[in-house]
PDB file of C-alpha atoms and ligand atoms in Angstrom:
ATOM      1  CA  MET A   8       0.133   0.731  -0.058  1.00 51.00           C
ATOM      2  CA  THR A   9       1.636   3.516  -0.712  1.00 70.00           C
ATOM      3  CA  ASP A  10       1.493   6.189   1.530  1.00 93.00           C
ATOM      4  CA  THR A  11      -0.067   9.131  -0.469  1.00 97.00           C
ATOM      5  CA  ALA A  12       1.683  11.191   2.777  1.00 97.00           C
ATOM      6  CA  THR A  13       5.354  10.229   1.946  1.00 97.00           C
ATOM      7  CA  LEU A  14       4.335  10.821  -1.790  1.00 98.00           C
ATOM      8  CA  GLU A  15       3.618  14.353  -1.085  1.00 98.00           C
ATOM      9  CA  ALA A  16       6.031  15.154   0.954  1.00 98.00           C
ATOM     10  CA  LEU A  17       9.116  13.588  -1.569  1.00 98.00           C
ATOM     11  CA  ALA A  18       6.881  16.700  -4.160  1.00 98.00           C
ATOM     12  CA  ILE A  19       7.328  18.971  -1.882  1.00 98.00           C
ATOM     13  CA  ASP A  20      10.944  18.446  -1.015  1.00 98.00           C
ATOM     14  CA  ILE A  21      12.597  18.073  -4.459  1.00 98.00           C
ATOM     15  CA  ALA A  22      10.224  20.464  -5.795  1.00 98.00           C
ATOM     16  CA  ARG A  23      11.693  23.507  -3.853  1.00 98.00           C
ATOM     17  CA  ASP A  24      14.758  21.937  -5.099  1.00 98.00           C
ATOM     18  CA  ALA A  25      14.275  22.760  -8.024  1.00 98.00           C
ATOM     19  CA  GLY A  26      12.344  25.711  -8.288  1.00 98.00           C
ATOM     20  CA  ALA A  27      15.033  27.119  -5.876  1.00 97.00           C
ATOM     21  CA  LEU A  28      17.738  25.744  -9.242  1.00 96.00           C
ATOM     22  CA  ALA A  29      15.491  27.394 -11.349  1.00 96.00           C
ATOM     23  CA  ARG A  30      15.098  31.100  -9.326  1.00 96.00           C
ATOM     24  CA  LEU A  31      19.162  30.253  -9.688  1.00 94.00           C
ATOM     25  CA  ARG A  32      19.096  29.970 -13.451  1.00 93.00           C
ATOM     26  CA  ARG A  33      16.994  32.619 -13.852  1.00 93.00           C
ATOM     27  CA  ASP A  34      18.945  35.513 -12.251  1.00 92.00           C
ATOM     28  CA  ALA A  35      22.036  34.474 -13.870  1.00 89.00           C
ATOM     29  CA  GLY A  36      19.682  35.364 -17.672  1.00 88.00           C
ATOM     30  CA  VAL A  37      17.928  32.612 -18.986  1.00 82.00           C
ATOM     31  CA  ALA A  38      19.483  31.310 -22.701  1.00 79.00           C
ATOM     32  CA  ILE A  39      17.049  29.663 -25.255  1.00 80.00           C
ATOM     33  CA  ALA A  40      17.808  26.073 -25.916  1.00 81.00           C
ATOM     34  CA  ALA A  41      15.703  25.021 -28.489  1.00 84.00           C
ATOM     35  CA  THR A  42      12.274  25.003 -30.540  1.00 84.00           C
ATOM     36  CA  LYS A  43       9.677  22.779 -30.062  1.00 79.00           C
ATOM     37  CA  SER A  44       6.007  22.337 -31.331  1.00 80.00           C
ATOM     38  CA  ALA A  45       6.204  25.298 -32.491  1.00 80.00           C
ATOM     39  CA  LEU A  46       8.012  28.362 -32.791  1.00 80.00           C
ATOM     40  CA  ALA A  47       6.592  29.721 -29.570  1.00 80.00           C
ATOM     41  CA  ASP A  48       7.063  26.431 -27.343  1.00 79.00           C
ATOM     42  CA  ILE A  49      10.817  26.868 -26.294  1.00 76.00           C
ATOM     43  CA  VAL A  50      12.815  24.622 -24.293  1.00 82.00           C
ATOM     44  CA  THR A  51      15.733  26.553 -22.193  1.00 87.00           C
ATOM     45  CA  GLU A  52      18.638  25.322 -20.508  1.00 90.00           C
ATOM     46  CA  ALA A  53      16.717  25.849 -17.281  1.00 93.00           C
ATOM     47  CA  ASP A  54      14.667  23.998 -18.869  1.00 91.00           C
ATOM     48  CA  ARG A  55      16.828  20.848 -18.834  1.00 94.00           C
ATOM     49  CA  GLU A  56      18.454  21.317 -16.099  1.00 95.00           C
ATOM     50  CA  VAL A  57      16.312  21.762 -13.421  1.00 96.00           C
ATOM     51  CA  GLU A  58      14.121  17.979 -14.625  1.00 97.00           C
ATOM     52  CA  ALA A  59      17.401  16.420 -14.638  1.00 97.00           C
ATOM     53  CA  LEU A  60      18.204  17.339 -10.823  1.00 98.00           C
ATOM     54  CA  ILE A  61      14.152  16.905 -10.100  1.00 98.00           C
ATOM     55  CA  ARG A  62      15.077  12.738 -12.373  1.00 97.00           C
ATOM     56  CA  THR A  63      17.475  11.790 -10.410  1.00 97.00           C
ATOM     57  CA  ARG A  64      15.971  12.789  -7.412  1.00 98.00           C
ATOM     58  CA  LEU A  65      13.569  10.849  -7.729  1.00 98.00           C
ATOM     59  CA  ALA A  66      15.673   8.146  -8.937  1.00 97.00           C
ATOM     60  CA  GLU A  67      17.762   7.601  -5.677  1.00 98.00           C
ATOM     61  CA  ALA A  68      14.069   8.226  -3.541  1.00 98.00           C
ATOM     62  CA  ARG A  69      12.713   5.578  -5.396  1.00 97.00           C
ATOM     63  CA  PRO A  70      14.527   3.896  -8.058  1.00 97.00           C
ATOM     64  CA  GLU A  71      11.475   1.549  -8.434  1.00 97.00           C
ATOM     65  CA  ASP A  72       9.175   4.508 -10.264  1.00 97.00           C
ATOM     66  CA  GLY A  73       8.711   5.552 -13.524  1.00 96.00           C
ATOM     67  CA  PHE A  74       9.020   9.197 -15.045  1.00 96.00           C
ATOM     68  CA  LEU A  75       7.308  11.136 -17.232  1.00 96.00           C
ATOM     69  CA  GLY A  76       8.963  14.186 -18.387  1.00 95.00           C
ATOM     70  CA  GLU A  77       7.995  17.402 -20.251  1.00 91.00           C
ATOM     71  CA  GLU A  78      11.548  18.140 -21.302  1.00 89.00           C
ATOM     72  CA  THR A  79      13.876  13.766 -21.290  1.00 88.00           C
ATOM     73  CA  GLY A  80      10.484  11.732 -22.186  1.00 86.00           C
ATOM     74  CA  ALA A  81       8.620   8.511 -20.002  1.00 90.00           C
ATOM     75  CA  GLU A  82      10.791   5.070 -18.249  1.00 92.00           C
ATOM     76  CA  ARG A  83       8.866   3.357 -17.309  1.00 93.00           C
ATOM     77  CA  GLY A  84       9.145   1.274 -13.683  1.00 94.00           C
ATOM     78  CA  THR A  85       7.949  -1.303 -11.873  1.00 95.00           C
ATOM     79  CA  SER A  86       6.402  -0.302  -8.722  1.00 96.00           C
ATOM     80  CA  GLY A  87       3.138   1.246 -10.379  1.00 95.00           C
ATOM     81  CA  ILE A  88       3.065   5.026 -10.114  1.00 97.00           C
ATOM     82  CA  THR A  89       4.948   7.274 -12.317  1.00 97.00           C
ATOM     83  CA  TRP A  90       6.028  10.797 -11.302  1.00 97.00           C
ATOM     84  CA  VAL A  91       4.735  13.863 -14.152  1.00 97.00           C
ATOM     85  CA  VAL A  92       7.024  16.354 -13.334  1.00 97.00           C
ATOM     86  CA  ASP A  93       7.192  20.059 -15.594  1.00 97.00           C
ATOM     87  CA  PRO A  94      10.102  21.182 -14.827  1.00 97.00           C
ATOM     88  CA  ILE A  95       9.392  24.724 -15.285  1.00 97.00           C
ATOM     89  CA  ASP A  96       5.345  24.978 -16.449  1.00 97.00           C
ATOM     90  CA  GLY A  97       5.758  28.412 -17.886  1.00 96.00           C
ATOM     91  CA  THR A  98       8.272  28.361 -19.822  1.00 95.00           C
ATOM     92  CA  VAL A  99       7.706  31.777 -21.813  1.00 94.00           C
ATOM     93  CA  ASN A 100       7.290  33.347 -18.825  1.00 96.00           C
ATOM     94  CA  TYR A 101      10.399  32.425 -17.162  1.00 95.00           C
ATOM     95  CA  ALA A 102      12.417  33.178 -19.705  1.00 93.00           C
ATOM     96  CA  TYR A 103      10.730  36.834 -20.503  1.00 93.00           C
ATOM     97  CA  GLY A 104      11.825  37.023 -17.038  1.00 94.00           C
ATOM     98  CA  ASN A 105       7.404  37.035 -15.771  1.00 96.00           C
ATOM     99  CA  PRO A 106       7.575  35.943 -12.433  1.00 97.00           C
ATOM    100  CA  SER A 107       4.251  33.615 -13.031  1.00 98.00           C
ATOM    101  CA  TYR A 108       5.966  30.147 -13.644  1.00 98.00           C
ATOM    102  CA  ALA A 109       6.077  27.113 -11.513  1.00 98.00           C
ATOM    103  CA  VAL A 110       7.936  23.815 -10.858  1.00 98.00           C
ATOM    104  CA  SER A 111       4.432  21.233 -10.810  1.00 98.00           C
ATOM    105  CA  ILE A 112       5.507  17.397 -10.100  1.00 98.00           C
ATOM    106  CA  ALA A 113       2.509  14.499  -9.547  1.00 98.00           C
ATOM    107  CA  ALA A 114       2.631  10.437  -7.941  1.00 98.00           C
ATOM    108  CA  VAL A 115       0.167   8.525 -10.761  1.00 98.00           C
ATOM    109  CA  ARG A 116      -0.777   5.554 -10.020  1.00 97.00           C
ATOM    110  CA  GLY A 117      -1.800   2.987 -13.044  1.00 88.00           C
ATOM    111  CA  GLU A 118      -0.629   3.326 -16.536  1.00 81.00           C
ATOM    112  CA  PRO A 119       1.066   6.879 -17.122  1.00 83.00           C
ATOM    113  CA  ALA A 120      -1.325   7.677 -19.584  1.00 87.00           C
ATOM    114  CA  PRO A 121      -3.595  10.824 -18.411  1.00 88.00           C
ATOM    115  CA  GLU A 122      -7.400   9.248 -19.041  1.00 86.00           C
ATOM    116  CA  THR A 123      -7.042   6.146 -16.810  1.00 88.00           C
ATOM    117  CA  TRP A 124      -4.301   7.005 -14.462  1.00 93.00           C
ATOM    118  CA  GLU A 125      -5.029   8.599 -10.680  1.00 96.00           C
ATOM    119  CA  ALA A 126      -3.057  11.569  -8.873  1.00 97.00           C
ATOM    120  CA  LEU A 127      -1.654  10.173  -6.030  1.00 98.00           C
ATOM    121  CA  ALA A 128      -0.293  13.418  -4.858  1.00 98.00           C
ATOM    122  CA  GLY A 129       1.698  16.181  -6.207  1.00 98.00           C
ATOM    123  CA  ALA A 130       2.845  20.080  -6.020  1.00 98.00           C
ATOM    124  CA  VAL A 131       3.232  22.915  -7.485  1.00 98.00           C
ATOM    125  CA  PHE A 132       6.015  25.960  -6.794  1.00 98.00           C
ATOM    126  CA  SER A 133       5.574  28.965  -7.538  1.00 98.00           C
ATOM    127  CA  PRO A 134      10.084  30.017  -6.979  1.00 98.00           C
ATOM    128  CA  VAL A 135       8.662  33.554  -7.177  1.00 98.00           C
ATOM    129  CA  SER A 136       6.186  34.249  -4.534  1.00 98.00           C
ATOM    130  CA  GLY A 137       7.534  30.893  -3.028  1.00 98.00           C
ATOM    131  CA  GLU A 138       3.710  29.906  -2.545  1.00 98.00           C
ATOM    132  CA  LEU A 139       3.786  25.916  -2.317  1.00 98.00           C
ATOM    133  CA  PHE A 140       0.596  23.738  -3.607  1.00 98.00           C
ATOM    134  CA  HIS A 141       0.916  20.632  -2.630  1.00 98.00           C
ATOM    135  CA  ALA A 142      -2.291  17.520  -1.972  1.00 98.00           C
ATOM    136  CA  ALA A 143      -1.956  14.148  -1.314  1.00 98.00           C
ATOM    137  CA  LEU A 144      -5.212  11.987  -2.444  1.00 98.00           C
ATOM    138  CA  GLY A 145      -8.211  12.068   0.142  1.00 97.00           C
ATOM    139  CA  GLY A 146      -5.856  14.237   2.359  1.00 97.00           C
ATOM    140  CA  GLY A 147      -7.417  17.600   1.054  1.00 98.00           C
ATOM    141  CA  ALA A 148      -4.929  20.723  -1.186  1.00 98.00           C
ATOM    142  CA  TRP A 149      -3.189  22.552   1.246  1.00 98.00           C
ATOM    143  CA  LEU A 150      -1.072  26.476   0.893  1.00 98.00           C
ATOM    144  CA  ALA A 151       1.607  25.576   2.643  1.00 92.00           C
ATOM    145  CA  ASP A 152      -0.030  24.386   5.921  1.00 95.00           C
ATOM    146  CA  ARG A 153      -3.568  26.757   4.850  1.00 98.00           C
ATOM    147  CA  ARG A 154      -6.453  24.635   3.270  1.00 98.00           C
ATOM    148  CA  LEU A 155      -7.583  24.794   0.155  1.00 98.00           C
ATOM    149  CA  ALA A 156     -11.034  25.470  -1.198  1.00 98.00           C
ATOM    150  CA  VAL A 157     -12.963  26.290  -3.690  1.00 98.00           C
ATOM    151  CA  ASN A 158     -15.201  29.501  -4.135  1.00 97.00           C
ATOM    152  CA  PRO A 159     -18.709  27.836  -2.631  1.00 96.00           C
ATOM    153  CA  GLU A 160     -20.653  30.367  -5.664  1.00 96.00           C
ATOM    154  CA  VAL A 161     -19.943  33.176  -7.947  1.00 95.00           C
ATOM    155  CA  GLY A 162     -21.094  36.695  -7.220  1.00 92.00           C
ATOM    156  CA  PRO A 163     -23.421  38.165  -8.653  1.00 94.00           C
ATOM    157  CA  ALA A 164     -20.468  40.443 -11.095  1.00 96.00           C
ATOM    158  CA  GLY A 165     -20.309  36.548 -12.812  1.00 97.00           C
ATOM    159  CA  ALA A 166     -16.970  34.139 -13.104  1.00 98.00           C
ATOM    160  CA  LEU A 167     -13.543  34.967 -13.338  1.00 98.00           C
ATOM    161  CA  ILE A 168     -11.766  32.497 -15.364  1.00 98.00           C
ATOM    162  CA  GLY A 169      -8.226  32.136 -16.090  1.00 98.00           C
ATOM    163  CA  THR A 170      -7.402  30.253 -19.501  1.00 98.00           C
ATOM    164  CA  GLY A 171      -4.834  29.397 -21.414  1.00 97.00           C
ATOM    165  CA  PHE A 172      -3.545  28.864 -25.205  1.00 94.00           C
ATOM    166  CA  GLY A 173      -1.615  26.376 -27.707  1.00 88.00           C
ATOM    167  CA  TYR A 174       1.530  26.864 -28.830  1.00 87.00           C
ATOM    168  CA  ASP A 175       0.172  26.068 -32.413  1.00 87.00           C
ATOM    169  CA  PRO A 176      -0.976  29.455 -34.423  1.00 88.00           C
ATOM    170  CA  SER A 177      -3.611  27.501 -36.000  1.00 88.00           C
ATOM    171  CA  THR A 178      -5.972  26.188 -32.708  1.00 88.00           C
ATOM    172  CA  HIS A 179      -5.893  30.090 -32.017  1.00 91.00           C
ATOM    173  CA  ALA A 180      -8.997  31.042 -33.956  1.00 92.00           C
ATOM    174  CA  GLY A 181     -11.131  28.563 -32.294  1.00 90.00           C
ATOM    175  CA  ASP A 182      -9.338  29.308 -28.459  1.00 92.00           C
ATOM    176  CA  LEU A 183     -11.322  32.835 -29.391  1.00 95.00           C
ATOM    177  CA  ALA A 184     -14.543  31.629 -30.473  1.00 95.00           C
ATOM    178  CA  VAL A 185     -14.800  29.471 -26.999  1.00 95.00           C
ATOM    179  CA  VAL A 186     -13.740  32.529 -25.343  1.00 97.00           C
ATOM    180  CA  ALA A 187     -17.025  34.289 -27.011  1.00 97.00           C
ATOM    181  CA  ARG A 188     -18.653  32.095 -25.721  1.00 97.00           C
ATOM    182  CA  VAL A 189     -17.398  31.982 -22.852  1.00 97.00           C
ATOM    183  CA  MET A 190     -17.225  35.585 -21.558  1.00 97.00           C
ATOM    184  CA  PRO A 191     -21.512  35.566 -20.803  1.00 97.00           C
ATOM    185  CA  MET A 192     -20.667  34.330 -17.808  1.00 97.00           C
ATOM    186  CA  ALA A 193     -17.534  36.414 -16.644  1.00 98.00           C
ATOM    187  CA  ARG A 194     -16.500  39.218 -14.463  1.00 97.00           C
ATOM    188  CA  ASP A 195     -13.636  39.017 -16.600  1.00 98.00           C
ATOM    189  CA  LEU A 196     -11.034  36.762 -17.517  1.00 98.00           C
ATOM    190  CA  ARG A 197      -7.322  35.811 -16.636  1.00 98.00           C
ATOM    191  CA  ARG A 198      -4.181  34.031 -19.459  1.00 97.00           C
ATOM    192  CA  ALA A 199      -1.203  34.311 -16.922  1.00 95.00           C
ATOM    193  CA  GLY A 200       0.491  31.667 -18.492  1.00 97.00           C
ATOM    194  CA  ALA A 201       1.157  28.649 -16.520  1.00 98.00           C
ATOM    195  CA  ALA A 202      -1.046  25.624 -16.268  1.00 98.00           C
ATOM    196  CA  SER A 203       0.441  24.283 -12.439  1.00 98.00           C
ATOM    197  CA  LEU A 204      -1.120  27.669 -11.037  1.00 98.00           C
ATOM    198  CA  ASP A 205      -4.452  28.410 -12.982  1.00 98.00           C
ATOM    199  CA  PHE A 206      -4.999  25.522 -11.233  1.00 98.00           C
ATOM    200  CA  ALA A 207      -3.890  25.883  -8.164  1.00 98.00           C
ATOM    201  CA  TYR A 208      -5.404  29.242  -8.280  1.00 98.00           C
ATOM    202  CA  VAL A 209      -8.238  27.233  -9.118  1.00 98.00           C
ATOM    203  CA  ALA A 210      -7.804  24.779  -5.728  1.00 98.00           C
ATOM    204  CA  ALA A 211      -7.251  28.260  -3.800  1.00 98.00           C
ATOM    205  CA  GLY A 212     -10.928  30.203  -4.756  1.00 98.00           C
ATOM    206  CA  ARG A 213      -8.765  32.898  -6.468  1.00 98.00           C
ATOM    207  CA  LEU A 214     -10.569  31.565 -10.188  1.00 98.00           C
ATOM    208  CA  ASP A 215     -13.688  30.740  -9.896  1.00 98.00           C
ATOM    209  CA  GLY A 216     -13.007  28.356 -12.839  1.00 98.00           C
ATOM    210  CA  TYR A 217     -10.063  27.897 -16.272  1.00 98.00           C
ATOM    211  CA  PHE A 218     -10.847  25.922 -19.484  1.00 98.00           C
ATOM    212  CA  GLU A 219      -7.196  25.168 -21.875  1.00 97.00           C
ATOM    213  CA  ARG A 220      -7.288  22.570 -25.157  1.00 93.00           C
ATOM    214  CA  GLY A 221      -3.935  20.809 -25.578  1.00 91.00           C
ATOM    215  CA  LEU A 222      -2.489  20.289 -22.172  1.00 94.00           C
ATOM    216  CA  GLN A 223       0.120  18.488 -21.872  1.00 93.00           C
ATOM    217  CA  PRO A 224       0.196  15.736 -18.846  1.00 95.00           C
ATOM    218  CA  TRP A 225       2.886  17.251 -17.117  1.00 96.00           C
ATOM    219  CA  ASP A 226       1.219  20.617 -16.982  1.00 96.00           C
ATOM    220  CA  HIS A 227      -2.116  18.961 -15.316  1.00 97.00           C
ATOM    221  CA  ALA A 228      -1.483  15.966 -13.264  1.00 97.00           C
ATOM    222  CA  ALA A 229      -0.623  17.518 -10.241  1.00 98.00           C
ATOM    223  CA  GLY A 230      -2.171  20.730 -10.510  1.00 98.00           C
ATOM    224  CA  ALA A 231      -6.177  18.111 -11.943  1.00 98.00           C
ATOM    225  CA  LEU A 232      -4.929  17.000  -7.906  1.00 98.00           C
ATOM    226  CA  LEU A 233      -5.073  20.073  -6.516  1.00 98.00           C
ATOM    227  CA  VAL A 234      -8.159  20.966  -7.672  1.00 98.00           C
ATOM    228  CA  THR A 235     -10.187  17.912  -6.824  1.00 98.00           C
ATOM    229  CA  GLU A 236      -9.024  17.965  -3.541  1.00 98.00           C
ATOM    230  CA  ALA A 237      -9.874  21.589  -2.427  1.00 98.00           C
ATOM    231  CA  GLY A 238     -14.083  20.411  -3.807  1.00 98.00           C
ATOM    232  CA  GLY A 239     -13.531  21.596  -7.055  1.00 98.00           C
ATOM    233  CA  ARG A 240     -14.179  19.589 -10.697  1.00 98.00           C
ATOM    234  CA  ILE A 241     -12.597  18.124 -13.652  1.00 97.00           C
ATOM    235  CA  GLY A 242     -13.842  17.716 -17.157  1.00 96.00           C
ATOM    236  CA  ARG A 243     -11.740  16.302 -19.667  1.00 92.00           C
ATOM    237  CA  SER A 244     -12.949  15.857 -23.620  1.00 88.00           C
ATOM    238  CA  GLN A 245     -11.979  12.155 -24.174  1.00 76.00           C
ATOM    239  CA  PRO A 246      -8.857  11.396 -26.594  1.00 68.00           C
ATOM    240  CA  ASP A 247     -11.579   9.240 -29.206  1.00 60.00           C
ATOM    241  CA  ARG A 248     -14.809  11.871 -28.913  1.00 56.00           C
ATOM    242  CA  SER A 249     -12.310  14.481 -30.823  1.00 58.00           C
ATOM    243  CA  PRO A 250      -9.925  14.885 -33.559  1.00 58.00           C
ATOM    244  CA  ARG A 251      -8.449  18.187 -31.017  1.00 65.00           C
ATOM    245  CA  ALA A 252      -5.795  17.841 -27.682  1.00 77.00           C
ATOM    246  CA  PRO A 253      -8.538  17.185 -25.231  1.00 86.00           C
ATOM    247  CA  LEU A 254     -10.176  20.177 -23.609  1.00 93.00           C
ATOM    248  CA  PHE A 255      -9.960  20.059 -19.458  1.00 96.00           C
ATOM    249  CA  VAL A 256     -11.939  22.319 -17.713  1.00 98.00           C
ATOM    250  CA  ALA A 257     -11.578  22.873 -13.729  1.00 98.00           C
ATOM    251  CA  ALA A 258     -13.716  25.067 -12.436  1.00 98.00           C
ATOM    252  CA  SER A 259     -15.235  25.139  -8.260  1.00 98.00           C
ATOM    253  CA  PRO A 260     -18.948  23.837  -8.622  1.00 98.00           C
ATOM    254  CA  ALA A 261     -20.617  26.569  -8.703  1.00 96.00           C
ATOM    255  CA  ILE A 262     -20.186  26.747 -12.184  1.00 97.00           C
ATOM    256  CA  PHE A 263     -18.164  23.459 -12.827  1.00 98.00           C
ATOM    257  CA  SER A 264     -21.583  23.223 -15.536  1.00 97.00           C
ATOM    258  CA  PRO A 265     -22.381  26.067 -17.742  1.00 97.00           C
ATOM    259  CA  LEU A 266     -18.341  27.082 -18.217  1.00 97.00           C
ATOM    260  CA  ALA A 267     -18.334  23.160 -19.192  1.00 97.00           C
ATOM    261  CA  GLU A 268     -20.960  23.678 -22.466  1.00 96.00           C
ATOM    262  CA  ALA A 269     -19.563  27.111 -22.986  1.00 96.00           C
ATOM    263  CA  ALA A 270     -16.242  25.543 -23.506  1.00 95.00           C
ATOM    264  CA  GLY A 271     -17.614  22.836 -25.464  1.00 92.00           C
ATOM    265  CA  LEU A 272     -17.213  19.698 -23.098  1.00 88.00           C
ATOM    266  CA  ALA A 273     -19.648  17.445 -24.429  1.00 65.00           C
TER     267      ALA A 273
HETATM  268  C1  IPD B  12       3.172  26.235 -21.009  1.00 53.19           C
HETATM  269  C2  IPD B  12       1.998  26.776 -19.721  1.00 53.19           C
HETATM  270  C3  IPD B  12       0.440  27.716 -21.130  1.00 53.19           C
HETATM  271  C4  IPD B  12      -0.059  26.621 -21.191  1.00 53.19           C
HETATM  272  C5  IPD B  12       0.582  25.739 -21.706  1.00 53.19           C
HETATM  273  C6  IPD B  12       1.704  25.187 -21.930  1.00 53.19           C
HETATM  274  P1  IPD B  12       5.291  24.773 -20.696  1.00 53.19           P
HETATM  275  O1  IPD B  12       3.864  25.067 -20.169  1.00 53.19           O
HETATM  276  O2  IPD B  12       1.764  26.775 -18.678  1.00 53.19           O
HETATM  277  O3  IPD B  12       0.062  28.288 -19.728  1.00 53.19           O
HETATM  278  O4  IPD B  12      -0.686  27.254 -21.301  1.00 53.19           O
HETATM  279  O5  IPD B  12      -0.568  25.340 -22.422  1.00 53.19           O
HETATM  280  O6  IPD B  12       1.705  24.035 -22.701  1.00 53.19           O
HETATM  281  O7  IPD B  12       5.711  24.579 -21.981  1.00 53.19           O
HETATM  282  O8  IPD B  12       5.377  26.444 -20.379  1.00 53.19           O
HETATM  283  O9  IPD B  12       5.227  24.001 -19.548  1.00 53.19           O
END
């Protein structure tokens, strides 16, 4: 039987050290190492170095677990647990010196596929603000030692909603059409540029809801657990129901259904 609190503590410990390294490298200046899926999709030397730190620390602490990282890919383990890691979520913010970036580390059980895995523990650390969001399955979501809960209701002015846009320019028109459908229920919209923090902010009641199409497993693994452990709901379009990348919706129960409908979650 896996102790989720132990996994959570390890995620917290490594996320803090990884975040400290990311911040150190940011202060020294950032070098773009390569572009990935699109010109706007970049990886910095720091992304690679921070992922290497996380991967090494996990391998030392739990050599039988698998690994799935944004920069170095997947390695199967034998324990049934996989660590899903985004070393620097919000890389474009990071490259621009915008403080909205985070280290995201999650432990999941089952196949390392988001449609079927069960998230057990996660940590999202924002090195510039020093905020550490963490959760374990059944243990609640926390900001440091403060228990988090999603907003119980939406005010008369409407919901504060976050979103994000994929790197592929051909998806932007569709994303903007969804924004147009969602706006009537929104008091305002936020696009902060780090999906893990968008999820964390829903958990903390700093957003009423968040939606984005095209998230990668490492963008949502820890954040989605934060939301459900804070009493929120997560919706995801099934890959077989749409040829496009899956749509994610994370929200307080007060607005989940209307937001999911407006965003196009079947
Ligand atoms: C990106 C950020 C961004 C979201 C993109 C993600 P990355 O992650 O979370 O907010 O809109 O979909 O890919 O590339 O900075 O790790």
